PDB file of C-alpha atoms in Angstrom:
ATOM      1  CA  MET Q 450      89.751  30.676 -32.409  1.00 32.00           C
ATOM      2  CA  ILE Q 451      87.191  28.021 -31.473  1.00 37.00           C
ATOM      3  CA  ALA Q 452      84.560  27.434 -34.516  1.00 39.00           C
ATOM      4  CA  LYS Q 453      80.774  27.181 -34.208  1.00 42.00           C
ATOM      5  CA  ALA Q 454      79.704  23.695 -33.943  1.00 41.00           C
ATOM      6  CA  ILE Q 455      77.117  22.330 -36.269  1.00 42.00           C
ATOM      7  CA  ALA Q 456      74.837  19.606 -36.009  1.00 44.00           C
ATOM      8  CA  TYR Q 457      72.619  17.878 -38.694  1.00 38.00           C
ATOM      9  CA  LEU Q 458      70.533  14.750 -39.367  1.00 37.00           C
ATOM     10  CA  ALA Q 459      71.618  12.494 -41.878  1.00 36.00           C
ATOM     11  CA  ASN Q 460      70.722   8.558 -42.150  1.00 35.00           C
ATOM     12  CA  GLU Q 461      69.216   8.566 -38.609  1.00 37.00           C
ATOM     13  CA  HIS Q 462      73.079   9.671 -37.542  1.00 41.00           C
ATOM     14  CA  ILE Q 463      73.918  12.978 -35.681  1.00 45.00           C
ATOM     15  CA  PHE Q 464      77.481  14.407 -37.044  1.00 46.00           C
ATOM     16  CA  ILE Q 465      78.725  17.490 -34.880  1.00 49.00           C
ATOM     17  CA  PHE Q 466      81.769  19.260 -36.563  1.00 47.00           C
ATOM     18  CA  LEU Q 467      83.707  21.309 -34.346  1.00 50.00           C
ATOM     19  CA  GLY Q 468      85.773  23.650 -36.882  1.00 48.00           C
ATOM     20  CA  GLY Q 469      86.424  20.608 -39.230  1.00 48.00           C
ATOM     21  CA  ASP Q 470      86.759  18.215 -36.244  1.00 54.00           C
ATOM     22  CA  CYS Q 471      83.799  15.774 -36.597  1.00 55.00           C
ATOM     23  CA  LEU Q 472      82.280  14.367 -33.548  1.00 63.00           C
ATOM     24  CA  ASP Q 473      81.582  10.777 -34.132  1.00 61.00           C
ATOM     25  CA  TYR Q 474      80.318  10.075 -30.278  1.00 69.00           C
ATOM     26  CA  ILE Q 475      77.586  11.576 -29.514  1.00 81.00           C
ATOM     27  CA  PRO Q 476      76.622  11.717 -25.764  1.00 84.00           C
ATOM     28  CA  LYS Q 477      72.815   9.968 -25.562  1.00 82.00           C
ATOM     29  CA  HIS Q 478      72.100   8.264 -22.255  1.00 87.00           C
ATOM     30  CA  LYS Q 479      70.335  10.843 -20.396  1.00 91.00           C
ATOM     31  CA  ASP Q 480      73.035  10.753 -17.447  1.00 93.00           C
ATOM     32  CA  GLU Q 481      76.143  11.515 -19.726  1.00 93.00           C
ATOM     33  CA  LEU Q 482      73.858  14.851 -20.673  1.00 94.00           C
ATOM     34  CA  SER Q 483      73.382  15.193 -17.221  1.00 95.00           C
ATOM     35  CA  LEU Q 484      76.727  15.224 -16.540  1.00 96.00           C
ATOM     36  CA  ILE Q 485      78.099  17.180 -19.319  1.00 96.00           C
ATOM     37  CA  LYS Q 486      75.081  19.760 -18.177  1.00 95.00           C
ATOM     38  CA  PHE Q 487      76.177  19.853 -14.580  1.00 96.00           C
ATOM     39  CA  ILE Q 488      79.953  20.600 -15.216  1.00 96.00           C
ATOM     40  CA  ALA Q 489      78.858  23.418 -17.943  1.00 95.00           C
ATOM     41  CA  GLU Q 490      77.282  24.877 -14.821  1.00 95.00           C
ATOM     42  CA  TYR Q 491      79.645  24.078 -12.244  1.00 96.00           C
ATOM     43  CA  GLN Q 492      82.924  24.139 -13.912  1.00 95.00           C
ATOM     44  CA  TYR Q 493      84.032  21.230 -11.818  1.00 96.00           C
ATOM     45  CA  ILE Q 494      82.590  17.948 -10.296  1.00 97.00           C
ATOM     46  CA  ASN Q 495      84.595  16.100  -7.648  1.00 97.00           C
ATOM     47  CA  LEU Q 496      85.354  12.330  -9.045  1.00 96.00           C
ATOM     48  CA  ASP Q 497      83.776  11.198  -5.404  1.00 95.00           C
ATOM     49  CA  ASP Q 498      80.471  13.229  -6.505  1.00 96.00           C
ATOM     50  CA  LEU Q 499      79.924  11.276  -9.718  1.00 96.00           C
ATOM     51  CA  PRO Q 500      77.742   8.711  -8.110  1.00 94.00           C
ATOM     52  CA  TYR Q 501      75.190  11.254  -7.100  1.00 95.00           C
ATOM     53  CA  ILE Q 502      75.122  12.163 -11.217  1.00 95.00           C
ATOM     54  CA  PHE Q 503      74.056   8.693 -12.515  1.00 92.00           C
ATOM     55  CA  SER Q 504      70.890   7.008 -12.019  1.00 83.00           C
ATOM     56  CA  SER Q 505      73.068   3.444 -12.340  1.00 75.00           C
ATOM     57  CA  ARG Q 506      75.897   3.228 -10.167  1.00 71.00           C
ATOM     58  CA  GLU Q 507      77.185   0.304 -11.808  1.00 71.00           C
ATOM     59  CA  TYR Q 508      78.332   1.600 -15.283  1.00 79.00           C
ATOM     60  CA  TYR Q 509      78.683   5.313 -14.591  1.00 87.00           C
ATOM     61  CA  LYS Q 510      82.840   4.517 -14.592  1.00 89.00           C
ATOM     62  CA  LYS Q 511      82.703   3.150 -17.975  1.00 90.00           C
ATOM     63  CA  ARG Q 512      80.638   6.160 -19.255  1.00 91.00           C
ATOM     64  CA  VAL Q 513      82.912   8.547 -17.625  1.00 94.00           C
ATOM     65  CA  THR Q 514      85.859   7.016 -19.043  1.00 93.00           C
ATOM     66  CA  LYS Q 515      83.937   7.345 -22.645  1.00 92.00           C
ATOM     67  CA  LEU Q 516      83.657  10.657 -22.341  1.00 94.00           C
ATOM     68  CA  ILE Q 517      87.262  11.302 -21.491  1.00 95.00           C
ATOM     69  CA  LYS Q 518      88.325   8.842 -24.576  1.00 93.00           C
ATOM     70  CA  GLU Q 519      86.286  11.056 -26.754  1.00 92.00           C
ATOM     71  CA  ASN Q 520      87.914  14.337 -25.334  1.00 93.00           C
ATOM     72  CA  LEU Q 521      84.927  15.703 -24.230  1.00 95.00           C
ATOM     73  CA  ILE Q 522      85.878  15.968 -20.502  1.00 95.00           C
ATOM     74  CA  SER Q 523      89.124  16.014 -18.778  1.00 95.00           C
ATOM     75  CA  ARG Q 524      90.332  15.107 -15.472  1.00 94.00           C
ATOM     76  CA  LEU Q 525      91.952  17.975 -13.575  1.00 90.00           C
ATOM     77  CA  ASP Q 526      93.720  16.856 -10.330  1.00 90.00           C
ATOM     78  CA  HIS Q 527      90.694  15.008  -8.389  1.00 94.00           C
ATOM     79  CA  HIS Q 528      87.886  16.936 -10.404  1.00 96.00           C
ATOM     80  CA  LEU Q 529      86.443  16.677 -13.667  1.00 96.00           C
ATOM     81  CA  ILE Q 530      85.876  19.668 -16.496  1.00 96.00           C
ATOM     82  CA  LEU Q 531      84.921  20.371 -19.811  1.00 95.00           C
ATOM     83  CA  THR Q 532      87.434  20.273 -22.709  1.00 93.00           C
ATOM     84  CA  SER Q 533      86.980  22.852 -25.407  1.00 90.00           C
ATOM     85  CA  ARG Q 534      85.560  20.249 -27.720  1.00 91.00           C
ATOM     86  CA  GLY Q 535      83.046  19.476 -24.653  1.00 93.00           C
ATOM     87  CA  ARG Q 536      81.761  23.033 -24.049  1.00 91.00           C
ATOM     88  CA  ILE Q 537      81.227  23.395 -27.662  1.00 90.00           C
ATOM     89  CA  PHE Q 538      78.993  19.851 -27.609  1.00 92.00           C
ATOM     90  CA  ALA Q 539      77.302  21.424 -24.700  1.00 92.00           C
ATOM     91  CA  LYS Q 540      76.728  25.087 -26.617  1.00 90.00           C
ATOM     92  CA  THR Q 541      74.685  22.848 -28.907  1.00 89.00           C
ATOM     93  CA  LEU Q 542      72.717  21.520 -26.362  1.00 89.00           C
ATOM     94  CA  GLY Q 543      72.004  25.287 -25.796  1.00 91.00           C
ATOM     95  CA  LEU Q 544      73.929  25.255 -22.214  1.00 91.00           C
ATOM     96  CA  THR Q 545      75.870  28.340 -21.263  1.00 86.00           C
ATOM     97  CA  CYS Q 546      79.287  27.452 -20.162  1.00 84.00           C
ATOM     98  CA  ASN Q 547      82.555  29.088 -19.561  1.00 73.00           C
ATOM     99  CA  LYS Q 548      86.241  27.966 -18.840  1.00 74.00           C
ATOM    100  CA  PRO Q 549      86.931  26.762 -15.402  1.00 79.00           C
ATOM    101  CA  ASN Q 550      88.108  29.432 -12.970  1.00 83.00           C
ATOM    102  CA  ARG Q 551      91.837  28.652 -12.702  1.00 82.00           C
ATOM    103  CA  ASP Q 552      92.080  31.383  -9.786  1.00 85.00           C
ATOM    104  CA  VAL Q 553      93.406  29.105  -6.600  1.00 88.00           C
ATOM    105  CA  LYS Q 554      91.771  31.350  -3.991  1.00 89.00           C
ATOM    106  CA  TYR Q 555      88.361  30.447  -5.471  1.00 89.00           C
ATOM    107  CA  TYR Q 556      88.820  26.783  -5.626  1.00 92.00           C
ATOM    108  CA  PRO Q 557      87.405  25.724  -2.367  1.00 94.00           C
ATOM    109  CA  ARG Q 558      84.285  27.674  -2.912  1.00 94.00           C
ATOM    110  CA  LEU Q 559      83.664  26.730  -6.519  1.00 95.00           C
ATOM    111  CA  TYR Q 560      84.428  22.712  -4.915  1.00 96.00           C
ATOM    112  CA  TYR Q 561      82.068  23.172  -2.254  1.00 97.00           C
ATOM    113  CA  ILE Q 562      79.168  24.645  -4.102  1.00 97.00           C
ATOM    114  CA  SER Q 563      79.873  21.742  -6.925  1.00 97.00           C
ATOM    115  CA  GLY Q 564      80.057  19.392  -4.190  1.00 98.00           C
ATOM    116  CA  LEU Q 565      76.442  20.529  -2.225  1.00 98.00           C
ATOM    117  CA  ALA Q 566      74.787  20.180  -5.717  1.00 98.00           C
ATOM    118  CA  ALA Q 567      75.891  17.149  -7.069  1.00 98.00           C
ATOM    119  CA  PHE Q 568      74.684  15.589  -3.579  1.00 98.00           C
ATOM    120  CA  TYR Q 569      71.109  17.269  -4.090  1.00 97.00           C
ATOM    121  CA  PHE Q 570      71.281  16.524  -8.038  1.00 96.00           C
ATOM    122  CA  ASN Q 571      68.434  13.926  -7.837  1.00 93.00           C
ATOM    123  CA  SER Q 572      66.760  14.592  -4.693  1.00 93.00           C
ATOM    124  CA  ASN Q 573      62.860  14.974  -4.992  1.00 91.00           C
ATOM    125  CA  PHE Q 574      62.887  17.009  -2.268  1.00 94.00           C
ATOM    126  CA  VAL Q 575      65.603  19.787  -2.770  1.00 97.00           C
ATOM    127  CA  SER Q 576      66.609  21.894  -5.384  1.00 96.00           C
ATOM    128  CA  PHE Q 577      69.883  23.990  -5.464  1.00 97.00           C
ATOM    129  CA  THR Q 578      70.723  27.400  -6.953  1.00 96.00           C
ATOM    130  CA  PRO Q 579      74.487  28.752  -7.079  1.00 95.00           C
ATOM    131  CA  SER Q 580      75.333  32.053  -5.996  1.00 93.00           C
ATOM    132  CA  PHE Q 581      76.894  32.944  -9.309  1.00 89.00           C
ATOM    133  CA  ASN Q 582      73.289  32.409 -10.978  1.00 89.00           C
ATOM    134  CA  ILE Q 583      71.598  34.348  -8.828  1.00 84.00           C
ATOM    135  CA  LYS Q 584      74.240  37.658  -8.169  1.00 63.00           C
ATOM    136  CA  ASP Q 585      73.092  40.426 -10.274  1.00 58.00           C
ATOM    137  CA  LYS Q 586      77.189  41.174 -11.229  1.00 45.00           C
ATOM    138  CA  ASP Q 587      76.294  44.465 -12.626  1.00 43.00           C
ATOM    139  CA  VAL Q 588      75.291  45.603  -9.116  1.00 43.00           C
ATOM    140  CA  LEU Q 589      78.410  46.402  -6.880  1.00 37.00           C
ATOM    141  CA  THR Q 590      76.458  45.446  -3.363  1.00 44.00           C
ATOM    142  CA  THR Q 591      76.273  42.059  -4.326  1.00 44.00           C
ATOM    143  CA  SER Q 592      80.090  40.896  -5.554  1.00 49.00           C
ATOM    144  CA  SER Q 593      80.932  40.383  -1.729  1.00 67.00           C
ATOM    145  CA  ARG Q 594      78.006  38.482  -0.512  1.00 84.00           C
ATOM    146  CA  ARG Q 595      79.295  35.410   1.658  1.00 93.00           C
ATOM    147  CA  TYR Q 596      76.155  32.881   0.197  1.00 96.00           C
ATOM    148  CA  ILE Q 597      76.804  30.097  -2.110  1.00 96.00           C
ATOM    149  CA  GLY Q 598      73.576  29.755  -3.084  1.00 96.00           C
ATOM    150  CA  ILE Q 599      69.719  29.140  -2.442  1.00 97.00           C
ATOM    151  CA  MET Q 600      68.180  25.608  -1.333  1.00 98.00           C
ATOM    152  CA  ASN Q 601      64.769  24.901  -1.963  1.00 97.00           C
ATOM    153  CA  ILE Q 602      63.559  22.662   0.337  1.00 97.00           C
ATOM    154  CA  ASN Q 603      59.649  21.352  -0.308  1.00 93.00           C
ATOM    155  CA  GLY Q 604      58.924  24.779  -1.664  1.00 93.00           C
ATOM    156  CA  ILE Q 605      60.888  26.650   0.569  1.00 96.00           C
ATOM    157  CA  ASP Q 606      63.862  28.648  -0.108  1.00 97.00           C
ATOM    158  CA  TYR Q 607      66.785  29.203   2.156  1.00 98.00           C
ATOM    159  CA  LEU Q 608      69.722  31.293   1.529  1.00 97.00           C
ATOM    160  CA  THR Q 609      72.550  28.919   2.197  1.00 98.00           C
ATOM    161  CA  TYR Q 610      76.143  29.579   3.881  1.00 98.00           C
ATOM    162  CA  HIS Q 611      79.206  27.897   4.132  1.00 98.00           C
ATOM    163  CA  ILE Q 612      81.782  27.835   7.032  1.00 97.00           C
ATOM    164  CA  SER Q 613      85.123  25.588   6.829  1.00 96.00           C
ATOM    165  CA  LYS Q 614      87.277  25.141   9.280  1.00 94.00           C
ATOM    166  CA  GLU Q 615      89.929  27.001   7.718  1.00 93.00           C
ATOM    167  CA  ARG Q 616      87.854  30.305   8.101  1.00 94.00           C
ATOM    168  CA  ASP Q 617      88.826  32.686  11.024  1.00 93.00           C
ATOM    169  CA  LYS Q 618      86.424  34.905  13.303  1.00 94.00           C
ATOM    170  CA  LYS Q 619      86.468  37.413  10.939  1.00 95.00           C
ATOM    171  CA  TYR Q 620      84.885  35.366   8.077  1.00 95.00           C
ATOM    172  CA  ILE Q 621      82.316  34.376  10.790  1.00 96.00           C
ATOM    173  CA  SER Q 622      81.709  37.957  11.591  1.00 95.00           C
ATOM    174  CA  SER Q 623      81.034  38.618   7.928  1.00 95.00           C
ATOM    175  CA  VAL Q 624      78.723  36.103   7.256  1.00 96.00           C
ATOM    176  CA  ILE Q 625      76.806  37.378  10.487  1.00 97.00           C
ATOM    177  CA  TYR Q 626      77.309  40.920   8.927  1.00 95.00           C
ATOM    178  CA  ASP Q 627      75.690  39.208   5.629  1.00 95.00           C
ATOM    179  CA  ILE Q 628      72.886  37.581   7.152  1.00 96.00           C
ATOM    180  CA  GLN Q 629      71.772  40.878   8.803  1.00 94.00           C
ATOM    181  CA  LYS Q 630      71.489  42.984   6.039  1.00 92.00           C
ATOM    182  CA  GLU Q 631      69.505  40.326   4.002  1.00 93.00           C
ATOM    183  CA  SER Q 632      66.243  41.903   2.925  1.00 90.00           C
ATOM    184  CA  LYS Q 633      64.220  39.279   1.249  1.00 93.00           C
ATOM    185  CA  TYR Q 634      64.817  35.949   2.484  1.00 95.00           C
ATOM    186  CA  ARG Q 635      64.134  34.327   6.079  1.00 96.00           C
ATOM    187  CA  ASN Q 636      64.989  31.175   6.312  1.00 98.00           C
ATOM    188  CA  ILE Q 637      68.895  30.819   6.396  1.00 98.00           C
ATOM    189  CA  ILE Q 638      70.936  27.560   6.446  1.00 98.00           C
ATOM    190  CA  VAL Q 639      74.645  28.230   7.418  1.00 98.00           C
ATOM    191  CA  PHE Q 640      76.658  24.800   7.325  1.00 98.00           C
ATOM    192  CA  ILE Q 641      79.558  24.118   9.157  1.00 97.00           C
ATOM    193  CA  ASP Q 642      82.518  21.957   9.044  1.00 96.00           C
ATOM    194  CA  THR Q 643      82.622  19.479  12.357  1.00 91.00           C
ATOM    195  CA  ASP Q 644      85.407  21.874  13.989  1.00 87.00           C
ATOM    196  CA  VAL Q 645      83.686  25.184  13.485  1.00 91.00           C
ATOM    197  CA  LYS Q 646      82.601  26.793  16.763  1.00 89.00           C
ATOM    198  CA  ILE Q 647      80.091  29.397  16.512  1.00 89.00           C
ATOM    199  CA  ASP Q 648      78.478  31.693  19.044  1.00 91.00           C
ATOM    200  CA  THR Q 649      74.636  30.648  19.110  1.00 86.00           C
ATOM    201  CA  LEU Q 650      73.493  34.160  20.270  1.00 86.00           C
ATOM    202  CA  ASN Q 651      75.463  35.635  17.409  1.00 95.00           C
ATOM    203  CA  PHE Q 652      73.110  33.804  15.033  1.00 96.00           C
ATOM    204  CA  THR Q 653      69.564  35.185  15.860  1.00 96.00           C
ATOM    205  CA  PHE Q 654      68.237  37.747  13.637  1.00 96.00           C
ATOM    206  CA  GLY Q 655      64.538  37.637  13.937  1.00 95.00           C
ATOM    207  CA  TYR Q 656      63.872  35.626  10.711  1.00 97.00           C
ATOM    208  CA  ASN Q 657      61.855  32.445  10.745  1.00 97.00           C
ATOM    209  CA  GLN Q 658      64.561  29.940  10.836  1.00 97.00           C
ATOM    210  CA  VAL Q 659      68.386  30.194  11.088  1.00 98.00           C
ATOM    211  CA  LEU Q 660      69.442  26.301  10.739  1.00 98.00           C
ATOM    212  CA  ILE Q 661      73.191  25.543  11.607  1.00 97.00           C
ATOM    213  CA  VAL Q 662      73.895  22.505  10.295  1.00 97.00           C
ATOM    214  CA  GLU Q 663      77.331  20.147  10.891  1.00 96.00           C
ATOM    215  CA  ASP Q 664      78.060  19.447   7.453  1.00 97.00           C
ATOM    216  CA  THR Q 665      77.849  15.151   7.165  1.00 96.00           C
ATOM    217  CA  LEU Q 666      76.654  13.139   4.949  1.00 95.00           C
ATOM    218  CA  GLU Q 667      73.691  12.367   7.333  1.00 93.00           C
ATOM    219  CA  ASN Q 668      72.858  15.992   8.633  1.00 95.00           C
ATOM    220  CA  ARG Q 669      72.502  16.426   4.260  1.00 96.00           C
ATOM    221  CA  ASN Q 670      70.067  13.866   4.527  1.00 94.00           C
ATOM    222  CA  LYS Q 671      68.117  15.133   7.474  1.00 93.00           C
ATOM    223  CA  LEU Q 672      67.876  18.506   5.756  1.00 95.00           C
ATOM    224  CA  ALA Q 673      66.395  17.126   2.911  1.00 94.00           C
ATOM    225  CA  TYR Q 674      63.157  16.021   4.917  1.00 93.00           C
ATOM    226  CA  VAL Q 675      63.113  19.140   7.275  1.00 93.00           C
ATOM    227  CA  ASN Q 676      59.976  19.688   6.234  1.00 92.00           C
ATOM    228  CA  SER Q 677      58.676  16.640   5.838  1.00 91.00           C
ATOM    229  CA  ILE Q 678      58.394  15.423   9.280  1.00 93.00           C
ATOM    230  CA  ASN Q 679      54.728  14.301  10.309  1.00 91.00           C
ATOM    231  CA  TRP Q 680      55.148  16.203  13.734  1.00 94.00           C
ATOM    232  CA  TYR Q 681      51.376  16.220  14.127  1.00 93.00           C
ATOM    233  CA  LYS Q 682      51.270  12.427  13.984  1.00 92.00           C
ATOM    234  CA  ILE Q 683      54.390  12.144  16.680  1.00 94.00           C
ATOM    235  CA  LEU Q 684      52.371  14.781  18.846  1.00 95.00           C
ATOM    236  CA  CYS Q 685      49.063  12.803  19.142  1.00 94.00           C
ATOM    237  CA  LYS Q 686      51.064   9.914  20.707  1.00 93.00           C
ATOM    238  CA  ILE Q 687      52.396  11.749  23.383  1.00 94.00           C
ATOM    239  CA  PHE Q 688      49.773  14.547  24.469  1.00 95.00           C
ATOM    240  CA  LYS Q 689      46.234  14.696  24.535  1.00 93.00           C
ATOM    241  CA  ASN Q 690      44.725  16.770  21.596  1.00 93.00           C
ATOM    242  CA  PRO Q 691      47.713  18.998  20.644  1.00 95.00           C
ATOM    243  CA  HIS Q 692      46.941  21.695  18.511  1.00 95.00           C
ATOM    244  CA  LEU Q 693      48.688  24.768  16.788  1.00 96.00           C
ATOM    245  CA  SER Q 694      49.784  27.598  18.739  1.00 95.00           C
ATOM    246  CA  GLU Q 695      49.105  30.810  18.597  1.00 94.00           C
ATOM    247  CA  TYR Q 696      52.505  32.208  20.139  1.00 94.00           C
ATOM    248  CA  ASN Q 697      55.984  32.290  18.307  1.00 93.00           C
ATOM    249  CA  PHE Q 698      57.982  30.624  21.384  1.00 95.00           C
ATOM    250  CA  CYS Q 699      56.240  26.945  20.908  1.00 97.00           C
ATOM    251  CA  ASP Q 700      54.785  25.086  17.737  1.00 97.00           C
ATOM    252  CA  TYR Q 701      51.882  23.356  19.289  1.00 97.00           C
ATOM    253  CA  ILE Q 702      49.730  23.732  22.815  1.00 96.00           C
ATOM    254  CA  ASP Q 703      48.269  20.746  24.754  1.00 95.00           C
ATOM    255  CA  ASP Q 704      45.083  20.135  26.458  1.00 92.00           C
ATOM    256  CA  LYS Q 705      46.799  20.822  29.771  1.00 93.00           C
ATOM    257  CA  ASN Q 706      48.182  23.926  28.613  1.00 92.00           C
ATOM    258  CA  ARG Q 707      51.825  22.724  28.029  1.00 95.00           C
ATOM    259  CA  TYR Q 708      53.974  24.381  25.448  1.00 97.00           C
ATOM    260  CA  ILE Q 709      55.588  22.020  22.653  1.00 98.00           C
ATOM    261  CA  SER Q 710      58.194  22.811  20.541  1.00 98.00           C
ATOM    262  CA  TYR Q 711      60.199  20.360  17.910  1.00 97.00           C
ATOM    263  CA  PHE Q 712      63.501  20.592  16.492  1.00 97.00           C
ATOM    264  CA  THR Q 713      64.668  18.475  13.473  1.00 95.00           C
ATOM    265  CA  LEU Q 714      68.015  19.876  12.852  1.00 96.00           C
ATOM    266  CA  PHE Q 715      69.695  22.788  15.024  1.00 97.00           C
ATOM    267  CA  ASP Q 716      67.519  26.364  14.711  1.00 97.00           C
ATOM    268  CA  THR Q 717      69.018  29.393  16.472  1.00 97.00           C
ATOM    269  CA  GLU Q 718      65.922  31.254  16.114  1.00 97.00           C
ATOM    270  CA  LYS Q 719      63.796  29.124  17.610  1.00 97.00           C
ATOM    271  CA  ILE Q 720      66.232  28.759  20.521  1.00 97.00           C
ATOM    272  CA  ASN Q 721      66.305  32.501  21.254  1.00 96.00           C
ATOM    273  CA  ARG Q 722      62.393  32.636  20.992  1.00 97.00           C
ATOM    274  CA  ILE Q 723      62.060  29.820  23.446  1.00 97.00           C
ATOM    275  CA  ASN Q 724      64.811  31.343  25.756  1.00 96.00           C
ATOM    276  CA  GLN Q 725      62.958  35.067  25.866  1.00 96.00           C
ATOM    277  CA  PHE Q 726      60.032  33.253  26.790  1.00 97.00           C
ATOM    278  CA  LEU Q 727      61.437  31.328  29.955  1.00 96.00           C
ATOM    279  CA  ARG Q 728      63.367  34.384  30.840  1.00 95.00           C
ATOM    280  CA  GLU Q 729      60.103  36.314  31.250  1.00 95.00           C
ATOM    281  CA  ASN Q 730      58.795  33.203  32.644  1.00 94.00           C
ATOM    282  CA  LYS Q 731      60.590  31.886  35.083  1.00 89.00           C
ATOM    283  CA  PHE Q 732      58.272  29.336  36.570  1.00 90.00           C
ATOM    284  CA  LYS Q 733      57.487  27.712  33.166  1.00 91.00           C
ATOM    285  CA  LYS Q 734      58.936  24.894  31.018  1.00 91.00           C
ATOM    286  CA  ILE Q 735      58.814  23.938  27.568  1.00 95.00           C
ATOM    287  CA  GLU Q 736      58.150  20.565  25.771  1.00 97.00           C
ATOM    288  CA  ILE Q 737      60.600  19.879  23.710  1.00 98.00           C
ATOM    289  CA  LEU Q 738      60.581  16.799  21.075  1.00 97.00           C
ATOM    290  CA  CYS Q 739      64.257  16.061  18.976  1.00 96.00           C
ATOM    291  CA  SER Q 740      66.479  13.279  17.993  1.00 94.00           C
ATOM    292  CA  LYS Q 741      69.112  11.673  20.066  1.00 94.00           C
ATOM    293  CA  GLU Q 742      71.904  13.173  18.213  1.00 94.00           C
ATOM    294  CA  LEU Q 743      70.439  16.804  18.654  1.00 95.00           C
ATOM    295  CA  TYR Q 744      69.307  16.705  22.357  1.00 97.00           C
ATOM    296  CA  PRO Q 745      73.009  17.125  24.286  1.00 97.00           C
ATOM    297  CA  LYS Q 746      73.024  20.269  22.359  1.00 95.00           C
ATOM    298  CA  LEU Q 747      69.605  21.592  22.924  1.00 97.00           C
ATOM    299  CA  LYS Q 748      69.946  20.547  26.416  1.00 97.00           C
ATOM    300  CA  GLN Q 749      72.944  22.786  26.924  1.00 95.00           C
ATOM    301  CA  GLU Q 750      71.493  25.607  25.071  1.00 96.00           C
ATOM    302  CA  ILE Q 751      67.740  25.402  26.855  1.00 96.00           C
ATOM    303  CA  PRO Q 752      68.403  23.348  30.241  1.00 95.00           C
ATOM    304  CA  ARG Q 753      65.083  24.553  31.594  1.00 91.00           C
ATOM    305  CA  SER Q 754      62.562  22.219  29.690  1.00 95.00           C
ATOM    306  CA  ASN Q 755      61.577  18.433  29.481  1.00 96.00           C
ATOM    307  CA  TYR Q 756      62.804  16.485  26.522  1.00 97.00           C
ATOM    308  CA  THR Q 757      61.311  13.282  24.626  1.00 97.00           C
ATOM    309  CA  VAL Q 758      64.102  12.197  22.482  1.00 96.00           C
ATOM    310  CA  LEU Q 759      62.901   9.949  19.739  1.00 93.00           C
ATOM    311  CA  ASN Q 760      63.643   8.185  15.691  1.00 91.00           C
ATOM    312  CA  ILE Q 761      62.373  11.129  13.779  1.00 89.00           C
ATOM    313  CA  GLU Q 762      63.280   9.033  10.782  1.00 85.00           C
ATOM    314  CA  ASN Q 763      60.291   6.673  11.382  1.00 85.00           C
ATOM    315  CA  TYR Q 764      57.926   9.654  10.773  1.00 87.00           C
ATOM    316  CA  ILE Q 765      58.957  11.009   7.443  1.00 86.00           C
ATOM    317  CA  ASP Q 766      56.536  11.489   5.160  1.00 79.00           C
ATOM    318  CA  ARG Q 767      58.755  10.489   1.814  1.00 74.00           C
ATOM    319  CA  LYS Q 768      56.095  11.532  -1.020  1.00 70.00           C
ATOM    320  CA  LYS Q 769      56.939  14.907  -2.179  1.00 55.00           C
ATOM    321  CA  ASN Q 770      54.523  17.360  -0.762  1.00 53.00           C
ATOM    322  CA  ILE Q 771      55.031  21.191  -1.833  1.00 47.00           C
ATOM    323  CA  TYR Q 772      54.002  23.999   0.152  1.00 44.00           C
ATOM    324  CA  GLU Q 773      53.599  27.535  -1.430  1.00 43.00           C
TER     325      GLU Q 773
END
């Protein structure tokens, strides 16, 4: 039986007794505490993701080695977990933590969630809430949901999914069904592995946004700034007097009554709205602005449009703005 941990201050030194075992090394550095808190919440962290947790990448290996030596964390294959001693210490910090789930079939999901959370751990633009902190475990209908969490990007919540290359068409159909029955969130992100192919039309539901994001480091970085692009500044350099559109199929209209839409990432809902308009207006075109990387994919989906390809990164507003 694990005894309760007791901490007290004596002669300016903190001692923690773990059932008779005195913990003489108390992690105090904010990065060490961040790591312990992270593992307490996510159960695992990949060794490759450690630099995302530590503010200084120069000394993190020494700090991790020290925590392992003090038996607060241990290595499990290519991941770190809390030891029983580490879990008791985490409880003294007021944290709730459980033993790592050792069911092999859940490993890929747990590892992916941990990796995504670590990537955005120190982001000023993105916060991530894992699915196991959202679901009401007492409600049976939530137990089979496919989402992995909620990403908040500059104040906008996105229900988030992941489709790995190991998943079959049946699983993809289950994700589609899961999104279809969603009643609260109107913005969706679906991460897909590089080799995953999906039918764009199957991922249109009448929501605000459905972003299909090929899961690369470059796209993860772009996602952090998806709501921080100064599009008006870009448009003013290309079009005369652009102003917000009252239509749902385009973002702006200029003095020549040209319909203008922009894409930071692949948004199936916006693509569908544009195509619906073009089907009903065979002699109209849309002016589309996008990155060089996104251009060929959009050109394939919306061939009857005029494209302006630009370096969107030059127009990122890197100050954190929260839009309610």
